[in-house]
Short mmCIF file of C-alpha atoms in Angstrom, two decimals:
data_model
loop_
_atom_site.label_atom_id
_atom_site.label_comp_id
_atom_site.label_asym_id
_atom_site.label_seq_id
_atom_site.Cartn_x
_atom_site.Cartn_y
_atom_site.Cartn_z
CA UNK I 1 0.00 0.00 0.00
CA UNK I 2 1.44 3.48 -1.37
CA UNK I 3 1.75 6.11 1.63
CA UNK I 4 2.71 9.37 2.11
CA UNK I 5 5.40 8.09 4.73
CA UNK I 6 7.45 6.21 2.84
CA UNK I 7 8.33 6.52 -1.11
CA UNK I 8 6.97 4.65 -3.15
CA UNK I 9 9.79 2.74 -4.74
CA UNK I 10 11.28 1.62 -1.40
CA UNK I 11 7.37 0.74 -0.82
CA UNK I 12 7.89 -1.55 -3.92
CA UNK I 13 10.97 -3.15 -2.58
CA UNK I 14 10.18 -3.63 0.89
CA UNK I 15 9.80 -7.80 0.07
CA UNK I 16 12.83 -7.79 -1.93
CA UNK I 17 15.71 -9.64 -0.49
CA UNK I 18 18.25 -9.09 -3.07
CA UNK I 19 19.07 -6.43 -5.56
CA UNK I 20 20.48 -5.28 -8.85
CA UNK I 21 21.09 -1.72 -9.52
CA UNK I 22 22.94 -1.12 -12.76
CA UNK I 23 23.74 1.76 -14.80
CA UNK I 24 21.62 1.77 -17.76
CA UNK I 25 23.53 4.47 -19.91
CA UNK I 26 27.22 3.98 -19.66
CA UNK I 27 29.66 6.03 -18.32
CA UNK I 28 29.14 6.76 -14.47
CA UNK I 29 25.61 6.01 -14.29
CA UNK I 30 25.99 3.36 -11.48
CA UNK I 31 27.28 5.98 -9.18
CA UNK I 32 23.29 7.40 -9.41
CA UNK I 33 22.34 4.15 -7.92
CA UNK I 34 25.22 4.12 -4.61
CA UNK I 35 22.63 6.28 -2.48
CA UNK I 36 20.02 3.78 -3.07
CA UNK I 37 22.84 0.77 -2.34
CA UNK I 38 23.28 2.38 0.81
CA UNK I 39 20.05 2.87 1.79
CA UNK I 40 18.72 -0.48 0.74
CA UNK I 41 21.48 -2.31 2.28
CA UNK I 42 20.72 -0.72 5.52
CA UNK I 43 17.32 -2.02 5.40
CA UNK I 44 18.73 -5.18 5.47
CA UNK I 45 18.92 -6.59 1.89
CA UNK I 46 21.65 -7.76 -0.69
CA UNK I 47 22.63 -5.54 -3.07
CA UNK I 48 24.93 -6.13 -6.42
CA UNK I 49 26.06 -3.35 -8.51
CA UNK I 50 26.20 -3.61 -12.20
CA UNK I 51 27.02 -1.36 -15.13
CA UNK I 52 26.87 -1.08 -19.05
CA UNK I 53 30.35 -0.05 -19.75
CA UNK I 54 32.27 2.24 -22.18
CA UNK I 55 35.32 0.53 -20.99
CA UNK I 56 37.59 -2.06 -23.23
CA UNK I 57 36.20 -5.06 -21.71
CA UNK I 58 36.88 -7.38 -24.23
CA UNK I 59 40.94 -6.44 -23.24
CA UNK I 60 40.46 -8.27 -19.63
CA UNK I 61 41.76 -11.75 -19.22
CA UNK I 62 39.80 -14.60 -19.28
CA UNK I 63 39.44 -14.71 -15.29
CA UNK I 64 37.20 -11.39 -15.17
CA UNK I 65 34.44 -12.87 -17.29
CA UNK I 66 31.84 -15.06 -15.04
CA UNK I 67 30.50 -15.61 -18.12
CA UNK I 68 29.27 -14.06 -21.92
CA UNK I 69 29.39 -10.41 -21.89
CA UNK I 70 29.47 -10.37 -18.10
CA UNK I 71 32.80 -9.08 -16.22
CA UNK I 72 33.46 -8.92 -12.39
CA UNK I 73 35.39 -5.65 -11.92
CA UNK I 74 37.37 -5.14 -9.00
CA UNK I 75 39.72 -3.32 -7.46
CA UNK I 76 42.64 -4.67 -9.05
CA UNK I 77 41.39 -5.34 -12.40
CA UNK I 78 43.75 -4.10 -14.44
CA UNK I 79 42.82 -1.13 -16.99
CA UNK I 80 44.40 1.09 -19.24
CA UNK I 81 44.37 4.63 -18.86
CA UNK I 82 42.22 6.11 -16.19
CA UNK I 83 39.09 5.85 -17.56
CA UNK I 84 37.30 2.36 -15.92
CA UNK I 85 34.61 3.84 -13.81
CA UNK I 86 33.90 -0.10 -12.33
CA UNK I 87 37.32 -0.46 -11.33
CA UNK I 88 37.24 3.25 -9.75
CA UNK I 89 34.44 2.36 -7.93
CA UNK I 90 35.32 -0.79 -6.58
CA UNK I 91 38.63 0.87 -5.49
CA UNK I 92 36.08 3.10 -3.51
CA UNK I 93 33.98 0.28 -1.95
CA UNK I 94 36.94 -0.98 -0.68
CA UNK I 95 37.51 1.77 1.55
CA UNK I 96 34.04 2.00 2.94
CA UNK I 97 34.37 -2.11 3.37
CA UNK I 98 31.55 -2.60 1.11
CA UNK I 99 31.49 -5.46 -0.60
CA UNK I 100 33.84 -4.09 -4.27
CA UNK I 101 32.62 -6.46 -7.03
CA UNK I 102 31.15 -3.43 -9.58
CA UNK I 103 29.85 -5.99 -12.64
CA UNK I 104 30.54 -4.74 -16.10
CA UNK I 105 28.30 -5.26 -19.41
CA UNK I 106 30.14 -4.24 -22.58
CA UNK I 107 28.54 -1.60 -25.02
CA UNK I 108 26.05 -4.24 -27.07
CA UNK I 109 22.26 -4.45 -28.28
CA UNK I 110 19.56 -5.71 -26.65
CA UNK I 111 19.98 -9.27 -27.64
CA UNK I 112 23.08 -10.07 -26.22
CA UNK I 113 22.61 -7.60 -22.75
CA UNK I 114 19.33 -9.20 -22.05
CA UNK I 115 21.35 -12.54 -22.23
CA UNK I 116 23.95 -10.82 -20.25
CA UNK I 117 21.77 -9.82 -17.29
CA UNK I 118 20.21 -13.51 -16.99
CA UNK I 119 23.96 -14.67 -17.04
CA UNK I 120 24.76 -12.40 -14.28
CA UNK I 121 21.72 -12.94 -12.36
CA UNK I 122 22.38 -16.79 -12.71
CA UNK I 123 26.09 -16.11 -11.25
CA UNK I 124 24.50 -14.07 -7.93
CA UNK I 125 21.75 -17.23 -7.48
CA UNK I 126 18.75 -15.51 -8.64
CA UNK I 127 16.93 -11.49 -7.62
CA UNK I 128 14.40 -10.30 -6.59
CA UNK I 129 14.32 -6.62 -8.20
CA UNK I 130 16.41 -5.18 -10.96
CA UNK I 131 17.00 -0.93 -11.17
CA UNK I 132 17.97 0.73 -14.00
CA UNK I 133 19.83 4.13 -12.16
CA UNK I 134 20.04 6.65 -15.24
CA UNK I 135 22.34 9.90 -14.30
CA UNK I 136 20.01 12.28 -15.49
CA UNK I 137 16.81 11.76 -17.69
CA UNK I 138 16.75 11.25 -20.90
CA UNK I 139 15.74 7.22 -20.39
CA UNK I 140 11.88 8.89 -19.72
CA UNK I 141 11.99 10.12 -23.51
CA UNK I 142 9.35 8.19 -25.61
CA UNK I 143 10.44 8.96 -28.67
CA UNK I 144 8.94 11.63 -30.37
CA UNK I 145 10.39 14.42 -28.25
CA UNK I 146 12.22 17.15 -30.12
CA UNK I 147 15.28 15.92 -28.49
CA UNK I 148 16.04 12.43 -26.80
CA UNK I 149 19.71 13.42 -25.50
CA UNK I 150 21.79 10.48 -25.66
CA UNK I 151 19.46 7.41 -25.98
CA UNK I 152 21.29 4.41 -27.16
CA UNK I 153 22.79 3.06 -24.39
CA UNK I 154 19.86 3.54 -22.23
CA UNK I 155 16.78 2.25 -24.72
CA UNK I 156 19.37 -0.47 -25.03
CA UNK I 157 19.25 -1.86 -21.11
CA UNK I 158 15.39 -0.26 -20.77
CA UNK I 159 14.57 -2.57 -23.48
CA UNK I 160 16.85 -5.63 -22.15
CA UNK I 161 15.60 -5.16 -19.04
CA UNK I 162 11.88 -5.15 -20.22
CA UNK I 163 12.08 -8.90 -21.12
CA UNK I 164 13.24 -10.12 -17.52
CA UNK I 165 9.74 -10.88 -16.93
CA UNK I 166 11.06 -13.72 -14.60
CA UNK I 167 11.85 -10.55 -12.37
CA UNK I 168 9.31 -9.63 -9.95
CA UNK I 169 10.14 -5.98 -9.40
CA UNK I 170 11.79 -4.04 -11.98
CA UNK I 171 11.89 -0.13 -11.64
CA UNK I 172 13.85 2.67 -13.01
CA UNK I 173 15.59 6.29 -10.79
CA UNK I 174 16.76 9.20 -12.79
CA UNK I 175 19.28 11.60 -10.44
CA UNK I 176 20.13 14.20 -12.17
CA UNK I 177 17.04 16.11 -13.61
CA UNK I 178 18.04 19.06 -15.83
CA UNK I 179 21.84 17.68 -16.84
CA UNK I 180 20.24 16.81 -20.27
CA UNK I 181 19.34 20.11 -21.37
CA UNK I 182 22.65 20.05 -22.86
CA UNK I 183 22.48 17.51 -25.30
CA UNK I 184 18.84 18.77 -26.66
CA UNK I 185 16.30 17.34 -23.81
CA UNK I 186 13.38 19.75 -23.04
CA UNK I 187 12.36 19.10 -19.59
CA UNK I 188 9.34 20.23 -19.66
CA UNK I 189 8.66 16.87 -21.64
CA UNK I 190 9.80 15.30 -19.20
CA UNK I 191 7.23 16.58 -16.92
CA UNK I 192 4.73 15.63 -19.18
CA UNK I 193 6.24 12.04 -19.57
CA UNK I 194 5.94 11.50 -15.86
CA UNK I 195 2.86 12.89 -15.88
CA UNK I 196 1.64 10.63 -18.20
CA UNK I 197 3.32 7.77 -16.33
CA UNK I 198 0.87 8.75 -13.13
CA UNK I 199 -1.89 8.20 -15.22
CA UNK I 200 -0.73 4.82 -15.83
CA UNK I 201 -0.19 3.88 -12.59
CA UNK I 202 3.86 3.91 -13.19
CA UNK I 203 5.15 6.46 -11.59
CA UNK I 204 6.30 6.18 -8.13
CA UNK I 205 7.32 9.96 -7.12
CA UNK I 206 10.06 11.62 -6.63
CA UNK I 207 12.31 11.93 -3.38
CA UNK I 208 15.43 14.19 -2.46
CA UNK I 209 19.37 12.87 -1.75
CA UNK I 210 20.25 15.25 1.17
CA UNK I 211 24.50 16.05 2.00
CA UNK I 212 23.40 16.01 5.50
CA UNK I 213 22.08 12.07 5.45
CA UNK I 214 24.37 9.04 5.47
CA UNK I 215 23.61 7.97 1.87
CA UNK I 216 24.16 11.60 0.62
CA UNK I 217 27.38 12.09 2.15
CA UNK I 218 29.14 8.81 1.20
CA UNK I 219 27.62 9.17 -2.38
CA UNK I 220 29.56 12.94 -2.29
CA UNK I 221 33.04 10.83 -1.29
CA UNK I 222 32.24 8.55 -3.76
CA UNK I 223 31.97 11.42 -6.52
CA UNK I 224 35.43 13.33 -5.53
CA UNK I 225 37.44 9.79 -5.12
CA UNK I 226 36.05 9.21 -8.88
CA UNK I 227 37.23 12.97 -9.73
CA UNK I 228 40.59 12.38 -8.57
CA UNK I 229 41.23 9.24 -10.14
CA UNK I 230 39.50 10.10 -13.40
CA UNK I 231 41.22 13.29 -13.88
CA UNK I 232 40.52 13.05 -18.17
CA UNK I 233 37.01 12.43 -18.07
CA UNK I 234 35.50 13.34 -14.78
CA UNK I 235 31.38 12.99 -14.59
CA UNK I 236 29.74 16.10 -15.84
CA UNK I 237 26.56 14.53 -14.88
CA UNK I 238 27.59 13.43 -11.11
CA UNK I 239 29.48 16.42 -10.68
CA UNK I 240 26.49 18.48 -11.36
CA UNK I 241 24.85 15.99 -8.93
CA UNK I 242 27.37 16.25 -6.57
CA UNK I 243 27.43 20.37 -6.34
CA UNK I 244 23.50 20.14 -6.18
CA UNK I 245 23.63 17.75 -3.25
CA UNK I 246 26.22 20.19 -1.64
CA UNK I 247 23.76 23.11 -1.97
CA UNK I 248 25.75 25.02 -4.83
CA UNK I 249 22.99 26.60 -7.17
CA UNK I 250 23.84 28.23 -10.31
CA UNK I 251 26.56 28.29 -12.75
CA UNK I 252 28.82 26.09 -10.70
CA UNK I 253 32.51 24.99 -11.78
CA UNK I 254 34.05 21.87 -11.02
CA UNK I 255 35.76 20.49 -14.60
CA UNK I 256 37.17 21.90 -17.20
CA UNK I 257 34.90 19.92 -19.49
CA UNK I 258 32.20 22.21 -18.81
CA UNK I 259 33.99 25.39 -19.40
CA UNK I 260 32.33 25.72 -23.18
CA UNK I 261 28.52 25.94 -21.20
CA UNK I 262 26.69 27.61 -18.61
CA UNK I 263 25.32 25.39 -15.61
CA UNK I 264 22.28 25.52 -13.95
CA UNK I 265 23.17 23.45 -10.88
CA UNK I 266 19.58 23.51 -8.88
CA UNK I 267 17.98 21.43 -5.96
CA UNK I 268 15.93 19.15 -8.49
CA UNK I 269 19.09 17.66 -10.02
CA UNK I 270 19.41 16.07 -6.45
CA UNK I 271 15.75 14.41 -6.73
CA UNK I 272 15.45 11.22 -7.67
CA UNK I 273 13.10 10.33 -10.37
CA UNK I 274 11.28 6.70 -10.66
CA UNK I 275 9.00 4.89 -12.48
CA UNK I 276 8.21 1.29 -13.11
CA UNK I 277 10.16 -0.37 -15.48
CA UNK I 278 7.33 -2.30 -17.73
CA UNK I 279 5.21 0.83 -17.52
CA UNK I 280 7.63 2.73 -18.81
CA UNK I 281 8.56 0.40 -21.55
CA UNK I 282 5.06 -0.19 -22.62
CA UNK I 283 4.87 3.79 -23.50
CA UNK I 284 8.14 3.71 -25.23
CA UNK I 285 6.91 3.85 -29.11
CA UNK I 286 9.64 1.98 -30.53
CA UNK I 287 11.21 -0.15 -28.07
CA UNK I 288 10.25 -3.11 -30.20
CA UNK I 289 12.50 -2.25 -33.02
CA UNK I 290 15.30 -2.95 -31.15
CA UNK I 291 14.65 -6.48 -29.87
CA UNK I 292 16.70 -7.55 -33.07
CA UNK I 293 19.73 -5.69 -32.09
CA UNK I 294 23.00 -6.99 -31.19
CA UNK I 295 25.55 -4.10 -31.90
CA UNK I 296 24.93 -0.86 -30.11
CA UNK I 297 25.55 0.74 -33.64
CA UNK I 298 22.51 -1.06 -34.61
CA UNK I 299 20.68 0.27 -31.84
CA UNK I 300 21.65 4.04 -33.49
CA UNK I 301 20.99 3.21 -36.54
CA UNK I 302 16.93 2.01 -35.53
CA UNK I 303 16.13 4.81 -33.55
CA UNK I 304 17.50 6.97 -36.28
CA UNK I 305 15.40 5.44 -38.93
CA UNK I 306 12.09 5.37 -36.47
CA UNK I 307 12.43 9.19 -36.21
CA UNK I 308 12.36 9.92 -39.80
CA UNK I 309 8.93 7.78 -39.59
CA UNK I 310 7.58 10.52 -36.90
CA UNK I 311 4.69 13.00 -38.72
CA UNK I 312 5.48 15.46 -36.16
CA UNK I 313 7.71 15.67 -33.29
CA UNK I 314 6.96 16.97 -30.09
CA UNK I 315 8.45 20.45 -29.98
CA UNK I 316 10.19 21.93 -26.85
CA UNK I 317 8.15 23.55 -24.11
CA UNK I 318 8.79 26.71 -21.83
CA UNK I 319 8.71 26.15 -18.79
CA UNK I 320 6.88 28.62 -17.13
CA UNK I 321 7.19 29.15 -14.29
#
């Protein structure tokens, strides 16, 4: 039963015993899911990180790989460069004595990932719930938005995801509400996604990450460990995060990536965002095409061809208030 005192996707959870959050776009996203880690964990269940990664996997030896398309990161894996966000992290976990296996999908279509995830939740002896943790929010676009930000990566794992219907509870959590302005999303579409969502029955609020709680100050160590050790492509999007959670507002600078644009850092980027995963998908109008994928490039290339289908696109909104 939904109530006021308690959100509802920790309402939807509250049977779960063990957990998968993974990062559904790439990058850093499985640092938006480390608050929830936390604060699941402290209610008493087992939680496994995973993320779809922009890292050379396919360069690990043969003793990362539990099995296809499925690596156990840790601490020492070795990497080249600096840029291995799993291996960052789990050199983080270690210090908080958290358990520091961070488990790493390569870049691939939905074929392949959805085979992936079984493998992997096969290897941790079966879950309960999977969450797809998207750093910001461009995983709510439907499709005919002006702009749908960068959307390959995450339609790929929404639509992998979709087809675990062996899972009981599968939701999604956007952190990072406004980050996507910069690569074309119109947030007042978003609004009006959500929205929609209610209607549906999907959505399942929204809910704050605080710097004064546990989860939001270890999520805030988490960030500047990843900052120093990933000094040539540090998050923009958990940065932003990060400066929100901190209380910064504005046109905040922490990386010279963002030198070219103006910030708005604001208390909503700290919000958390979710929605039921099959509800989500089932208003997604062309998350079908992709079940045939097994590239990511392939994934590109159908979404491209869907939008020159479109009659009209949704154009951008003022917000207006």
């Amino acid at each position: 039963m939904i109530s006021l005192g308690e959100p509802a996707f920790f309402t939807r959870l509250r049977e779960a015993r063990r957990v998968l959050i993974a990062g559904a776009g790439g990058g850093f996203d499985v640092y938006a899911g480390l608050p929830l880690a936390f604060a699941l964990r402290a209610a008493g269940k087992e939680v496994h990180l995973a993320n779809l990664s922009f890292a050379d996997l396919y360069g690990l030896g043969p003793d990362v790989w539990v099995g296809e398309d499925v690596a156990a990161v840790g601490p020492e894996t070795p990497q080249r460069g600096d840029y291995f966000p799993e291996r960052t992290l789990a050199q983080w976990l270690v210090t908080q004595n958290l358990p520091p296996t961070v488990y790493a999908f390569p870049s691939i279509g939905v074929g392949p990932l959805r085979a992936a995830y079984r493998t992997l939740i096969a290897h941790l002896g079966g879950v309960d719930a999977v969450v797809l943790v998207d750093g910001g929010t461009d995983i709510l676009m439907r499709g005919d938005e002006h702009g749908l930000g960068t959307p390959e990566e995450d339609m790929a794992s929404l639509a992998a995801v979709s087809g675990l219907d062996e899972v009981p509870h599968r939701l999604v959590a956007c952190l990072g509400f406004g980050v996507d302005a910069y690569h074309g999303v119109n947030h007042s579409l978003v609004l009006e996604n959500l929205a929609a969502l209610d209607r549906d029955g999907s959505y399942l609020g929204a809910f704050s990450l605080l710097g004064a709680g546990r989860e939001g100050a270890l999520y805030l160590d988490a960030v500047a460990h990843a900052e120093r050790h990933t000094v040539s492509r540090p998050s923009i999007v958990n940065g932003s995060v990060a400066a929100a959670v901190r209380g910064d507002f504005g046109d905040v600078r922490f990386t010279d990536r963002t030198k070219e644009s103006q910030l708005f850092v604001n208390p909503l980027m700290a919000m958390y965002f979710c929605v039921d995963l099959p509800g989500l998908a089932r208003r997604n109008l062309y998350l079908g095409l992709l079940e045939r994928t097994t590239l990511m490039r392939q994934v590109s290339s159908v979404i491209e061809e869907f939008r020159t289908t479109l009659p009209r696109q949704r154009p951008p909104r003022t917000f207006p208030h």
